[in-house]
mmCIF file of C-alpha atoms in Angstrom:
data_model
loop_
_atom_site.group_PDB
_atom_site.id
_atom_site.type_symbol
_atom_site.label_atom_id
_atom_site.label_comp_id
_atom_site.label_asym_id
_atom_site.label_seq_id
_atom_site.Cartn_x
_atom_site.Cartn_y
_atom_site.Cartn_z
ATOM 1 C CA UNK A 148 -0.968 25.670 15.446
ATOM 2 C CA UNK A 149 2.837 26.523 14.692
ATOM 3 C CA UNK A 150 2.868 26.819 10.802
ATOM 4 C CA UNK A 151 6.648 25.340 12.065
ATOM 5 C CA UNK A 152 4.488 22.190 12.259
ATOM 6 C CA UNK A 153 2.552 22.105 8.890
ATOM 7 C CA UNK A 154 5.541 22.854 7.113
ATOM 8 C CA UNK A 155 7.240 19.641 9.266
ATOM 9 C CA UNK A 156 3.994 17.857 7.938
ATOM 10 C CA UNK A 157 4.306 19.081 4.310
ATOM 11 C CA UNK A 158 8.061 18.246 4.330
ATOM 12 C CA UNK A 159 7.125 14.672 5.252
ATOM 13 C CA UNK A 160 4.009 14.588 3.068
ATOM 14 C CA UNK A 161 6.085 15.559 -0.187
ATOM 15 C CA UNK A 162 9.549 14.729 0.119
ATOM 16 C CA UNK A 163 10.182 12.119 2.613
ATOM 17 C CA UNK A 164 7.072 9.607 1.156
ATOM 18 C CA UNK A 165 4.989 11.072 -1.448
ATOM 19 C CA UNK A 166 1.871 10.055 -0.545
ATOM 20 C CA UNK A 167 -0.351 9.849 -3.796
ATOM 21 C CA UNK A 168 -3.654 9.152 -4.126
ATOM 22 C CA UNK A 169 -5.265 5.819 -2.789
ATOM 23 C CA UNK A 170 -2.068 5.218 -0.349
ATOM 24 C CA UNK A 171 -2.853 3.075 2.257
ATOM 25 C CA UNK A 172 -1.431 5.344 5.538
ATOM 26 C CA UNK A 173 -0.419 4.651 8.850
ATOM 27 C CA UNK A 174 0.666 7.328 11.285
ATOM 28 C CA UNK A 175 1.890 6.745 14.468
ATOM 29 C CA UNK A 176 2.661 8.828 16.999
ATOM 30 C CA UNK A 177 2.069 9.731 20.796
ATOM 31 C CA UNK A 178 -0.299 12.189 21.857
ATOM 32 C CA UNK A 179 2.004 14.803 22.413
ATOM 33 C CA UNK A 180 2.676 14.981 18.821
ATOM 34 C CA UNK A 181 -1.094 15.482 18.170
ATOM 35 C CA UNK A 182 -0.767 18.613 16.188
ATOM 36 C CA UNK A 183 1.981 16.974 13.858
ATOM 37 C CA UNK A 184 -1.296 14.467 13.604
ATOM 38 C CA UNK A 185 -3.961 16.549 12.773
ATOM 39 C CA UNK A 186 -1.603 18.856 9.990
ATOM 40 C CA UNK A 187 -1.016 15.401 8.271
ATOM 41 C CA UNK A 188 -4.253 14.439 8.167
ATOM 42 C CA UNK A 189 -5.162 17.325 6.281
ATOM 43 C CA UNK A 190 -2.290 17.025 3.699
ATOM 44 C CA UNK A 191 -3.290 13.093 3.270
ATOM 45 C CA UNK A 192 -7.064 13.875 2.624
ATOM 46 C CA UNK A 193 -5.907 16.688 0.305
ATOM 47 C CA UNK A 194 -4.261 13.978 -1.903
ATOM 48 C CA UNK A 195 -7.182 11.335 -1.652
ATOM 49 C CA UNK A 196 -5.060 8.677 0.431
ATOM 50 C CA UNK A 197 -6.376 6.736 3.323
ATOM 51 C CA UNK A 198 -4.682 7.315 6.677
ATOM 52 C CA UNK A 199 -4.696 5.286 10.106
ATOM 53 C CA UNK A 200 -4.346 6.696 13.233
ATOM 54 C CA UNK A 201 -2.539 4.704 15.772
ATOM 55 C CA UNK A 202 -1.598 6.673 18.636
ATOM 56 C CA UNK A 203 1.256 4.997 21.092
ATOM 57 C CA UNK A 204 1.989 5.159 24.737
ATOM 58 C CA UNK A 205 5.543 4.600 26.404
ATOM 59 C CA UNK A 206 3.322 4.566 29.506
ATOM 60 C CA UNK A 207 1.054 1.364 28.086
ATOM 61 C CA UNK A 208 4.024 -0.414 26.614
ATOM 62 C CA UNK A 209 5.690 -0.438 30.060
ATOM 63 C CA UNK A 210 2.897 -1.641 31.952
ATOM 64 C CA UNK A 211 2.675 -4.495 29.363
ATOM 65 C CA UNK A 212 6.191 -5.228 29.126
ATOM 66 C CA UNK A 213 6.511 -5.876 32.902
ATOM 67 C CA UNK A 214 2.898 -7.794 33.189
ATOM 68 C CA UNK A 215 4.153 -10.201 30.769
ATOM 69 C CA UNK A 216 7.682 -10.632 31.332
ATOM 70 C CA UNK A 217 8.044 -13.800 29.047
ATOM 71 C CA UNK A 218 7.987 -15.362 25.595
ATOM 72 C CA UNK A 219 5.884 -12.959 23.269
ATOM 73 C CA UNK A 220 3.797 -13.545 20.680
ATOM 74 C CA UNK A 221 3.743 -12.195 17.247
ATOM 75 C CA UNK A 222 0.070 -10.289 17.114
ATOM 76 C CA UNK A 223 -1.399 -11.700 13.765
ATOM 77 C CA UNK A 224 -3.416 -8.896 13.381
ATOM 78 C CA UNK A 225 -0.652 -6.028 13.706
ATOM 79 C CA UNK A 226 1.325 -7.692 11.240
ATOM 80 C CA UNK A 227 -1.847 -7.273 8.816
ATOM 81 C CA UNK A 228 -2.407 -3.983 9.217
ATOM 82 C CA UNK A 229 1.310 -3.096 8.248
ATOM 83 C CA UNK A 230 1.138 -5.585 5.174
ATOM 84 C CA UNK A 231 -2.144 -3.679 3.858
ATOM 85 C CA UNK A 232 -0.240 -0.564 4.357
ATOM 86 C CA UNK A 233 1.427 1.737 1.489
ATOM 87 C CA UNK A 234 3.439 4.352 3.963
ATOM 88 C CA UNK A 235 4.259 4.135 7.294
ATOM 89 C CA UNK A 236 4.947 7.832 9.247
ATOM 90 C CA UNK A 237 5.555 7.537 12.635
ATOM 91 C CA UNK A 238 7.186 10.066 15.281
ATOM 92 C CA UNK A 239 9.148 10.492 18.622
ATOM 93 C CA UNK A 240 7.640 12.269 21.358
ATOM 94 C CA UNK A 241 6.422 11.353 24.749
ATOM 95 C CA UNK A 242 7.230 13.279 27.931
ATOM 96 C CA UNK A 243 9.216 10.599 29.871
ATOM 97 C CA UNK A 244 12.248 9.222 28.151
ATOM 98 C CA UNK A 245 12.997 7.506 30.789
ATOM 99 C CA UNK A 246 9.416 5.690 30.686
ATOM 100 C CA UNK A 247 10.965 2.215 30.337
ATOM 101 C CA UNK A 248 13.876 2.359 32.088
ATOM 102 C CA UNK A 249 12.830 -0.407 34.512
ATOM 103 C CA UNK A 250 11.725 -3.184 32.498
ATOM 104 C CA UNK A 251 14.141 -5.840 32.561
ATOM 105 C CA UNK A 252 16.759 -6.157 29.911
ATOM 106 C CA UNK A 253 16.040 -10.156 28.820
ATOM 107 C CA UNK A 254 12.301 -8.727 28.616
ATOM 108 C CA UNK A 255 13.018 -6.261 25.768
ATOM 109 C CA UNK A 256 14.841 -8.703 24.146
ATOM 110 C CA UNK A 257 11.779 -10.911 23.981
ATOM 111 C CA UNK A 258 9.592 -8.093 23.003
ATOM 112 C CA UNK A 259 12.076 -7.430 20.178
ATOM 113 C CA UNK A 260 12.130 -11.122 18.570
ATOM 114 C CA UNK A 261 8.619 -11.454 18.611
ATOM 115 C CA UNK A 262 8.070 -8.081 16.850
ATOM 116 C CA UNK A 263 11.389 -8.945 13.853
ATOM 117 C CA UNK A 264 8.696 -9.803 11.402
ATOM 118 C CA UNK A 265 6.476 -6.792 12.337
ATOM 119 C CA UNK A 266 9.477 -4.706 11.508
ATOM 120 C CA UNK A 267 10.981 -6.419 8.395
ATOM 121 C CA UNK A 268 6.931 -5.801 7.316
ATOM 122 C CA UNK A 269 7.072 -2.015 8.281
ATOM 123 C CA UNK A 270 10.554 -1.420 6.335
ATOM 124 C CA UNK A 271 9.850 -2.815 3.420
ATOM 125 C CA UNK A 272 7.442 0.010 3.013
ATOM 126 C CA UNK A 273 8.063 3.470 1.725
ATOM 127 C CA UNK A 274 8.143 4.915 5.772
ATOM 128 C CA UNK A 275 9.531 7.836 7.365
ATOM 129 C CA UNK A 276 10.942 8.290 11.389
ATOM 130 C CA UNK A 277 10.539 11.916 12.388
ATOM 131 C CA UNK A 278 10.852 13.621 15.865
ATOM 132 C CA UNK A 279 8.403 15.966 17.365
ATOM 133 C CA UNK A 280 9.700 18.558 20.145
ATOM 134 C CA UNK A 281 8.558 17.948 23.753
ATOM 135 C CA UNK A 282 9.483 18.940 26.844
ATOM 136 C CA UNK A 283 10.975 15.682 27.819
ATOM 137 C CA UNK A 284 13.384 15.467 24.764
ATOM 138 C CA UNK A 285 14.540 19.591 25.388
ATOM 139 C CA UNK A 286 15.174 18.039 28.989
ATOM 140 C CA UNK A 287 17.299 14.885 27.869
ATOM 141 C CA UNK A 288 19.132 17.367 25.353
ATOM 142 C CA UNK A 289 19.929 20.024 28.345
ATOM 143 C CA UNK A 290 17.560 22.480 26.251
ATOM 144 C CA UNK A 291 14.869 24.684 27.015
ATOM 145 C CA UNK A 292 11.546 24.170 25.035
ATOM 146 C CA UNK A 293 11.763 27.046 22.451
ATOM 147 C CA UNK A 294 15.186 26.113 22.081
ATOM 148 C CA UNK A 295 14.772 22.474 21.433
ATOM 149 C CA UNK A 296 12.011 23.250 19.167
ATOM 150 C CA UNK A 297 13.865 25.651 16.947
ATOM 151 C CA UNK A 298 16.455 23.027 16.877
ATOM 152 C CA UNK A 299 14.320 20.238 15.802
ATOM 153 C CA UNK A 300 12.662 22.278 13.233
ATOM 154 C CA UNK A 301 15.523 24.135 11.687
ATOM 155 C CA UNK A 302 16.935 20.380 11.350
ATOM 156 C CA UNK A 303 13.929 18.937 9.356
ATOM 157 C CA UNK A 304 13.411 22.135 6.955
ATOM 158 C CA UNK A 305 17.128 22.320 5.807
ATOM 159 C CA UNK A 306 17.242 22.273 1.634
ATOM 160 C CA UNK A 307 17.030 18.366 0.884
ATOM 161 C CA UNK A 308 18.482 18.975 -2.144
ATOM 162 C CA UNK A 309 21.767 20.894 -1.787
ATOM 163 C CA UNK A 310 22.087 18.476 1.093
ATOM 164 C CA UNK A 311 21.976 15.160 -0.753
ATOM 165 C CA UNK A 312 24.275 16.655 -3.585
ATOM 166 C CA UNK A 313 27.081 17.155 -0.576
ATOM 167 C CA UNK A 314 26.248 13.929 0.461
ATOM 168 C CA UNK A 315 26.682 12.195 -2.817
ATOM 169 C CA UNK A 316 30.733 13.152 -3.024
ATOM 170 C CA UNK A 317 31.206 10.743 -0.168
ATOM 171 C CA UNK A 318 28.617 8.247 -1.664
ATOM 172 C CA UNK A 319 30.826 8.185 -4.996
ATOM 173 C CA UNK A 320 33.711 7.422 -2.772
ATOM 174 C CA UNK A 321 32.761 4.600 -1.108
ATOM 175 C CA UNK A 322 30.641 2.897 -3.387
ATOM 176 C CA UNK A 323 34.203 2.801 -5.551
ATOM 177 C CA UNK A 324 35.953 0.919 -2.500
ATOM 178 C CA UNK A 325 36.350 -2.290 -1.016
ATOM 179 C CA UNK A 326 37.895 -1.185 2.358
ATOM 180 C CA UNK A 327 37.361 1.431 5.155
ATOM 181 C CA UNK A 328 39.550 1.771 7.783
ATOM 182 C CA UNK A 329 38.625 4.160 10.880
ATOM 183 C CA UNK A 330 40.902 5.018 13.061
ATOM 184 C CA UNK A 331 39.965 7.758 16.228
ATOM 185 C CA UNK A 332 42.286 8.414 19.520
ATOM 186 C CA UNK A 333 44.059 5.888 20.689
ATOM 187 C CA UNK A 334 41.447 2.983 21.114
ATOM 188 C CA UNK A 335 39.534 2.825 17.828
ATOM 189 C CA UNK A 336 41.423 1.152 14.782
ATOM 190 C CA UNK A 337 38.496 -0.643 12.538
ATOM 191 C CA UNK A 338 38.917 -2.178 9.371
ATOM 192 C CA UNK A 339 35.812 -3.461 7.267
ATOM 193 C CA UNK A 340 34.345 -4.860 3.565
ATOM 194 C CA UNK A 341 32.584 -2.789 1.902
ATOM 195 C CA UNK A 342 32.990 -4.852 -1.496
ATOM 196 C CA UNK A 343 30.037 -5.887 -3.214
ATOM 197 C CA UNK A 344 27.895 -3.510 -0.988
ATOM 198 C CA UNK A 345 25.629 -0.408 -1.675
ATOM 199 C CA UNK A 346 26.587 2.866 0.179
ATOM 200 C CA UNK A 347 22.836 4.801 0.413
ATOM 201 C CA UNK A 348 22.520 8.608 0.626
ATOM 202 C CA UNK A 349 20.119 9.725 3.211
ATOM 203 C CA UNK A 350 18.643 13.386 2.666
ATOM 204 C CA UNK A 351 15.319 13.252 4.802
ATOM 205 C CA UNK A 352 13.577 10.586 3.494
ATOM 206 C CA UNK A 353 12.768 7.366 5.701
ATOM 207 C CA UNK A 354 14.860 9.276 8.510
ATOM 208 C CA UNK A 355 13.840 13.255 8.742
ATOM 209 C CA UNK A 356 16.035 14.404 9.741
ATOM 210 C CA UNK A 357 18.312 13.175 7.189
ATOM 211 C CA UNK A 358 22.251 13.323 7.038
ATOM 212 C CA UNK A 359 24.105 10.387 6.471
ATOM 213 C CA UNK A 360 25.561 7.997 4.301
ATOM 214 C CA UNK A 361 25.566 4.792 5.562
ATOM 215 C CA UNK A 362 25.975 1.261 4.239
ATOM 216 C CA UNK A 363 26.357 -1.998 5.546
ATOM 217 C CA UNK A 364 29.647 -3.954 6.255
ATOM 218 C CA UNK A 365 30.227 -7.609 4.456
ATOM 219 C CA UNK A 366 29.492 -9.986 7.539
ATOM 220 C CA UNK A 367 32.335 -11.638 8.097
ATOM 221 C CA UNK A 368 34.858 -8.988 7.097
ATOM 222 C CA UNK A 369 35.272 -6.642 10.323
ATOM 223 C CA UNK A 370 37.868 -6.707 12.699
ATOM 224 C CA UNK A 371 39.267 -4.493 15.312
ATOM 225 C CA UNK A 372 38.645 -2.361 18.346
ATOM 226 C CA UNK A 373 35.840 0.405 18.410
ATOM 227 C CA UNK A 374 35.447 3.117 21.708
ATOM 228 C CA UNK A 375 32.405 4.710 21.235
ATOM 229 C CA UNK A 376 33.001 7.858 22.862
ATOM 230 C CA UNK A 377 29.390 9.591 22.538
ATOM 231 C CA UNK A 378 26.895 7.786 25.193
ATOM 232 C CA UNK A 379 23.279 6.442 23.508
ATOM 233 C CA UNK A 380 20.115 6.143 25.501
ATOM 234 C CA UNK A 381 18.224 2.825 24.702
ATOM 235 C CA UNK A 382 15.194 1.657 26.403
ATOM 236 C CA UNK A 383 15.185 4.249 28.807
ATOM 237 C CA UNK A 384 18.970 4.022 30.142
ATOM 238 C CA UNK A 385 22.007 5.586 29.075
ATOM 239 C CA UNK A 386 24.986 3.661 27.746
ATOM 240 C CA UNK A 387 28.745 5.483 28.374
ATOM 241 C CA UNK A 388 31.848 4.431 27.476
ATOM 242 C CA UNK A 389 31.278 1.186 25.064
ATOM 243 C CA UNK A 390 33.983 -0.510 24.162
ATOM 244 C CA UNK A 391 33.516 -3.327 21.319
ATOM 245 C CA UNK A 392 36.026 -5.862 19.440
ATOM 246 C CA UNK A 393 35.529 -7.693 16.425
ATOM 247 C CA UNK A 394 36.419 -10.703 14.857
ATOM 248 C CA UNK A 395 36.282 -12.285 11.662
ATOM 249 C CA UNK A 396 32.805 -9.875 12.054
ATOM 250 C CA UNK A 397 31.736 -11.000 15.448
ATOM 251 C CA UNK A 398 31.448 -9.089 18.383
ATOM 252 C CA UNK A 399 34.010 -11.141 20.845
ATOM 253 C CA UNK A 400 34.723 -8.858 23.560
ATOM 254 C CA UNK A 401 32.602 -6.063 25.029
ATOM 255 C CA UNK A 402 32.400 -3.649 28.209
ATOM 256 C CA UNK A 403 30.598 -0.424 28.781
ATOM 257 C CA UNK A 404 31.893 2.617 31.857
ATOM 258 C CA UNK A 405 28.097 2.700 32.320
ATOM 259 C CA UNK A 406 25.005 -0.467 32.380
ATOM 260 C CA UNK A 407 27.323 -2.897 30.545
ATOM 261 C CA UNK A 408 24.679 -5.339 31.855
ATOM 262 C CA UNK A 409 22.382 -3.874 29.120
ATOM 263 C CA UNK A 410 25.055 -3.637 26.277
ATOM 264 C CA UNK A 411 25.818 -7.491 27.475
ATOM 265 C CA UNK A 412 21.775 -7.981 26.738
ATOM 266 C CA UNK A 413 21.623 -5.837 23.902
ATOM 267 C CA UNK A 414 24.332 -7.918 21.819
ATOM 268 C CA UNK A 415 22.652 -11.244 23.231
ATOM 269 C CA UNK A 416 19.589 -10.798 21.969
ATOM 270 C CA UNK A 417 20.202 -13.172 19.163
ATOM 271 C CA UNK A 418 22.967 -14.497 16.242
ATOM 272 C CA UNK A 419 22.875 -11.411 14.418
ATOM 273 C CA UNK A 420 23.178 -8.941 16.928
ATOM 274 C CA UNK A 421 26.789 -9.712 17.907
ATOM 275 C CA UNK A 422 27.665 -8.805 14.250
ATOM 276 C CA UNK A 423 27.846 -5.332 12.502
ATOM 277 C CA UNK A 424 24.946 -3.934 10.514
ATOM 278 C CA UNK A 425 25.312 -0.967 9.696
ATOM 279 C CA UNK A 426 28.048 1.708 8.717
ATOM 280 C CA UNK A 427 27.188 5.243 8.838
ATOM 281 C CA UNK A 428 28.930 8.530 8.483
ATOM 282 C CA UNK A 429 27.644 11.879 9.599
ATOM 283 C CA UNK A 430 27.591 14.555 7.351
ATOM 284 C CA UNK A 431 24.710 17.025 8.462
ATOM 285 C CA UNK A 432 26.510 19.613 10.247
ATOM 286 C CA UNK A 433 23.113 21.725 11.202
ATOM 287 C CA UNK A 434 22.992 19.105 13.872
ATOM 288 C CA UNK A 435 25.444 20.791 16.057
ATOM 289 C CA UNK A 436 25.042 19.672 19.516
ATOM 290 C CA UNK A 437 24.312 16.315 20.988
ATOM 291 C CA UNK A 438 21.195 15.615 22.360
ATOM 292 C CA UNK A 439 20.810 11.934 23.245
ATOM 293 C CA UNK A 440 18.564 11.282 20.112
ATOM 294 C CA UNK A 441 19.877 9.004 17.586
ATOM 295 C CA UNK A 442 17.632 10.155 15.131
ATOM 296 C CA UNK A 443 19.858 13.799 15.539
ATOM 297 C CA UNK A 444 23.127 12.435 17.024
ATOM 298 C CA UNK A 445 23.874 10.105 14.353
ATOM 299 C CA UNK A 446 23.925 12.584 12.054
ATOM 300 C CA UNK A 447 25.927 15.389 12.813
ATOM 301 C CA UNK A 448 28.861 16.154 10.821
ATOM 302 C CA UNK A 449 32.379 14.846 12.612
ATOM 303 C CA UNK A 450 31.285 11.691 13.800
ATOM 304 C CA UNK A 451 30.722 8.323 12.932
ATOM 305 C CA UNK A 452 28.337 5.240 13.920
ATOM 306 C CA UNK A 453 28.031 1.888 13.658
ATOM 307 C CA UNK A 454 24.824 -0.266 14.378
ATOM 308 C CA UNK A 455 25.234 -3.793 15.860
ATOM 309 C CA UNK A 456 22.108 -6.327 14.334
ATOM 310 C CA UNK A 457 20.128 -5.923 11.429
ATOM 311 C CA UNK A 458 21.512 -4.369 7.952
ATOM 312 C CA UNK A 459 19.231 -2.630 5.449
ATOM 313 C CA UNK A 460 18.835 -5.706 2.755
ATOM 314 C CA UNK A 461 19.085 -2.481 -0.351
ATOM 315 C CA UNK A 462 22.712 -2.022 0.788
ATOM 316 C CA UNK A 463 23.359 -5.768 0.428
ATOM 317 C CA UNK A 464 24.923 -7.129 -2.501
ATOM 318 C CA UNK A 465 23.463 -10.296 -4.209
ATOM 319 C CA UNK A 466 26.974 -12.110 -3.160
ATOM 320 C CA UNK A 467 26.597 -11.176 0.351
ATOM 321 C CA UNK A 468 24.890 -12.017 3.387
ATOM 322 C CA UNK A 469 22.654 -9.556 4.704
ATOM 323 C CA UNK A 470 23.071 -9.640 8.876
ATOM 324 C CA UNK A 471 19.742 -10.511 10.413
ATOM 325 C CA UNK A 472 19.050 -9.691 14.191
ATOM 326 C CA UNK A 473 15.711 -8.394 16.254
ATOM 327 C CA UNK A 474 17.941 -5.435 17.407
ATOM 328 C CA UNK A 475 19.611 -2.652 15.354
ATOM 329 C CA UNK A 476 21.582 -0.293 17.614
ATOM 330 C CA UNK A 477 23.763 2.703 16.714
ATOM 331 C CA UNK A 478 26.718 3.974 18.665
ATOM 332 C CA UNK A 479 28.710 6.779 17.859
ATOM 333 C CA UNK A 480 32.716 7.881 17.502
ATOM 334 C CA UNK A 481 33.603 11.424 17.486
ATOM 335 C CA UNK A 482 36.245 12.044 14.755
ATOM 336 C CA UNK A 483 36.783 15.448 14.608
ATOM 337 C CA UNK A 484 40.098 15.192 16.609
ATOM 338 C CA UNK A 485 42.764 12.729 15.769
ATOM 339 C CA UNK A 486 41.035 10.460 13.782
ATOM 340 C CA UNK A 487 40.687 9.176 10.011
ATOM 341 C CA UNK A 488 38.774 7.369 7.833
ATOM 342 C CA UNK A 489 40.719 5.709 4.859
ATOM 343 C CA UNK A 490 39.246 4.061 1.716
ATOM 344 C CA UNK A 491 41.442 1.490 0.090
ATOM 345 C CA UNK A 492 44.497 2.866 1.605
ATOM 346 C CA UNK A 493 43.542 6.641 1.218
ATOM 347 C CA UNK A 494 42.436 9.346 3.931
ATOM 348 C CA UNK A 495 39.149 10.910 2.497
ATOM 349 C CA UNK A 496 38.272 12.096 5.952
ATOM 350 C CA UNK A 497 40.762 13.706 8.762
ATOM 351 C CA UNK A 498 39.449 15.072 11.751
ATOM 352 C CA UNK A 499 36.304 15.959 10.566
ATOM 353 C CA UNK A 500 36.818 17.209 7.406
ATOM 354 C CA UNK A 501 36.445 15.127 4.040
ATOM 355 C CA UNK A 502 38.395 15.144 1.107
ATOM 356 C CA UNK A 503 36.168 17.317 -1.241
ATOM 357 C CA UNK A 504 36.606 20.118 1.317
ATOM 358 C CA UNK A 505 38.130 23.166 1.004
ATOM 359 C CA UNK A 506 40.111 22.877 4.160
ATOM 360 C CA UNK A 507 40.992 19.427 3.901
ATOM 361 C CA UNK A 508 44.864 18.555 4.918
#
């Protein structure tokens, strides 16, 4: 085995959930990520907790999906196996990216209702979303296999630490403001709430990698025009060129350069998922290349995202209403050229660089 992959394990073991003794685990993960498997198997016996292994098929899903088409069900006994749970570890993998690319879009969004209280279950959980390398994932990144791999592990073992205390500068910043304003190229000018409203730092904890700050926007308080210039790749198909407009927090206009159709499906899947969840900044600037992986692309340093659906409740002040949707989907803005973010009326980011940076202008 690569020891690349037991320290990946012991990373996730010790500083993304620490497991302690009696947990109650569940790891999930395809069989290409076996390995990643069997090295935290090890590290949970070593600490006397009690792991599940529930291994997951893109393949299976598919041929479900398209047998059943319909109205799903939410499987009683899934949901109790995540509400005896203690930690949740599940990772990406698979060999075909593009495995469920032709199940219909109205299906998905089925699939995704019936599974909302499966999820709020999962997340309210101490869990962690990792990324194993396969061949598949090097391909959709335009990598070869050692090189993907290097990539994915150099990404997960960065120092946590000095990390999160770079993070925390922009934390401090937001978490004292009521506004942000982004502004990128000539097509994205976005102005949001942040008052009452938690801005979280993420260092590798329930997302490894970490590499963000992100926090949710108050509901009803974002307005403006958004071109998300980076393309994302949900259920199986690739999204360019999305174009959204808010108002009074709602999602009123919308078109995509490439499968608007699923964007369209994506931001009817119910209420909530016409409205803004999530705010997030990228500030992990190992992640230097795009790679059609939000779990990577999300973070890297010079860009931005914003997730239509679902907020995280702990960003969510008491006053506020936290947004509520069966969908949660991140698109990104490049801002390393001609572009700002503004707090209150002050730049604390210009193309790329923050405030608290040497090099800032």
């Amino acid at each position: 085995m690569d020891p690349r992959i037991r320290e990946h394990a012991q990373t996730i073991v010790d500083h993304s959930t620490d497991i302690e003794a009696g947990d109650n685990v569940v790891v999930h993960m395809p069989s290409e990520a076996e390995d990643l498997a069997v090295a935290l198997h090890e590290l949970i016996g070593d600490r006397g907790a009690n792991p599940v292994f529930l291994t997951n098929s893109d393949r299976a899903e598919r041929a479900f999906l398209r047998a059943r088409e319909d109205e799903f069900d939410t499987p009683a006994h899934k949901l109790a196996l995540y509400e005896e749970m203690d930690v949740y570890i599940v990772a990406r993998s698979g060999g075909n990216v593009s495995e469920k690319a032709d199940v219909a879009p109205e299906t998905n969004a089925a699939f995704r209702r019936a599974e909302q209280e499966i999820l709020h279950e999962r997340l309210s959980k101490t869990w962690c979303l990792t990324q194993f390398p396969t061949t598949g994932h090097a391909q959709l990144a335009g990598m070869s296999t050692e090189a993907y791999q290097n990539f994915v592990w150099d990404a997960v073992t960065l120092d946590w630490d000095a990390q999160k205390e770079f993070q925390q500068q922009m934390v401090d910043l937001m978490n004292d403001a009521d506004e942000v304003r982004i502004q990128s190229g000539e097509e994205t000018d976005i102005t949001m709430s942040l008052a009452g409203n938690e801005t979280i730092n993420d260092y590798g904890e329930a997302n490894l990698p970490g590499g963000e700050v992100f926090t949710a926007p108050v509901r009803d308080e974002v307005d403006g025009d958004v071109y998300f210039d980076l393309p994302l790749y949900r259920y199986g198909r690739e999204i360019e060129g999305a174009r959204l407009t808010f108002e009074d927090g709602k999602v009123v206009s919308h078109s995509a350069e490439r499968n608007e159709e699923l964007l369209t499906s994506i931001l009817d899947t119910d209420e909530g998922s016409r409205y803004l969840g999530e705010l997030g900044i990228g500030m992990n600037r190992a992640i230097d290349q795009f790679t059609y992986n939000m779990l990577f692309d999300e973070k890297m340093g010079d860009t931005v995202h914003m997730a239509v659906g679902s907020a995280y409740a702990e960003c969510v002040g008491e006053e506020n209403e936290v947004n509520e949707s069966a969908e949660h989907v991140d698109m990104i803005v490049d801002m390393a050229e001609n572009s700002t973010i503004e707090l209150d009326g002050e730049v604390v980011q210009r193309n790329g660089t923050f405030v608290f940076e040497e090099d800032f202008e």
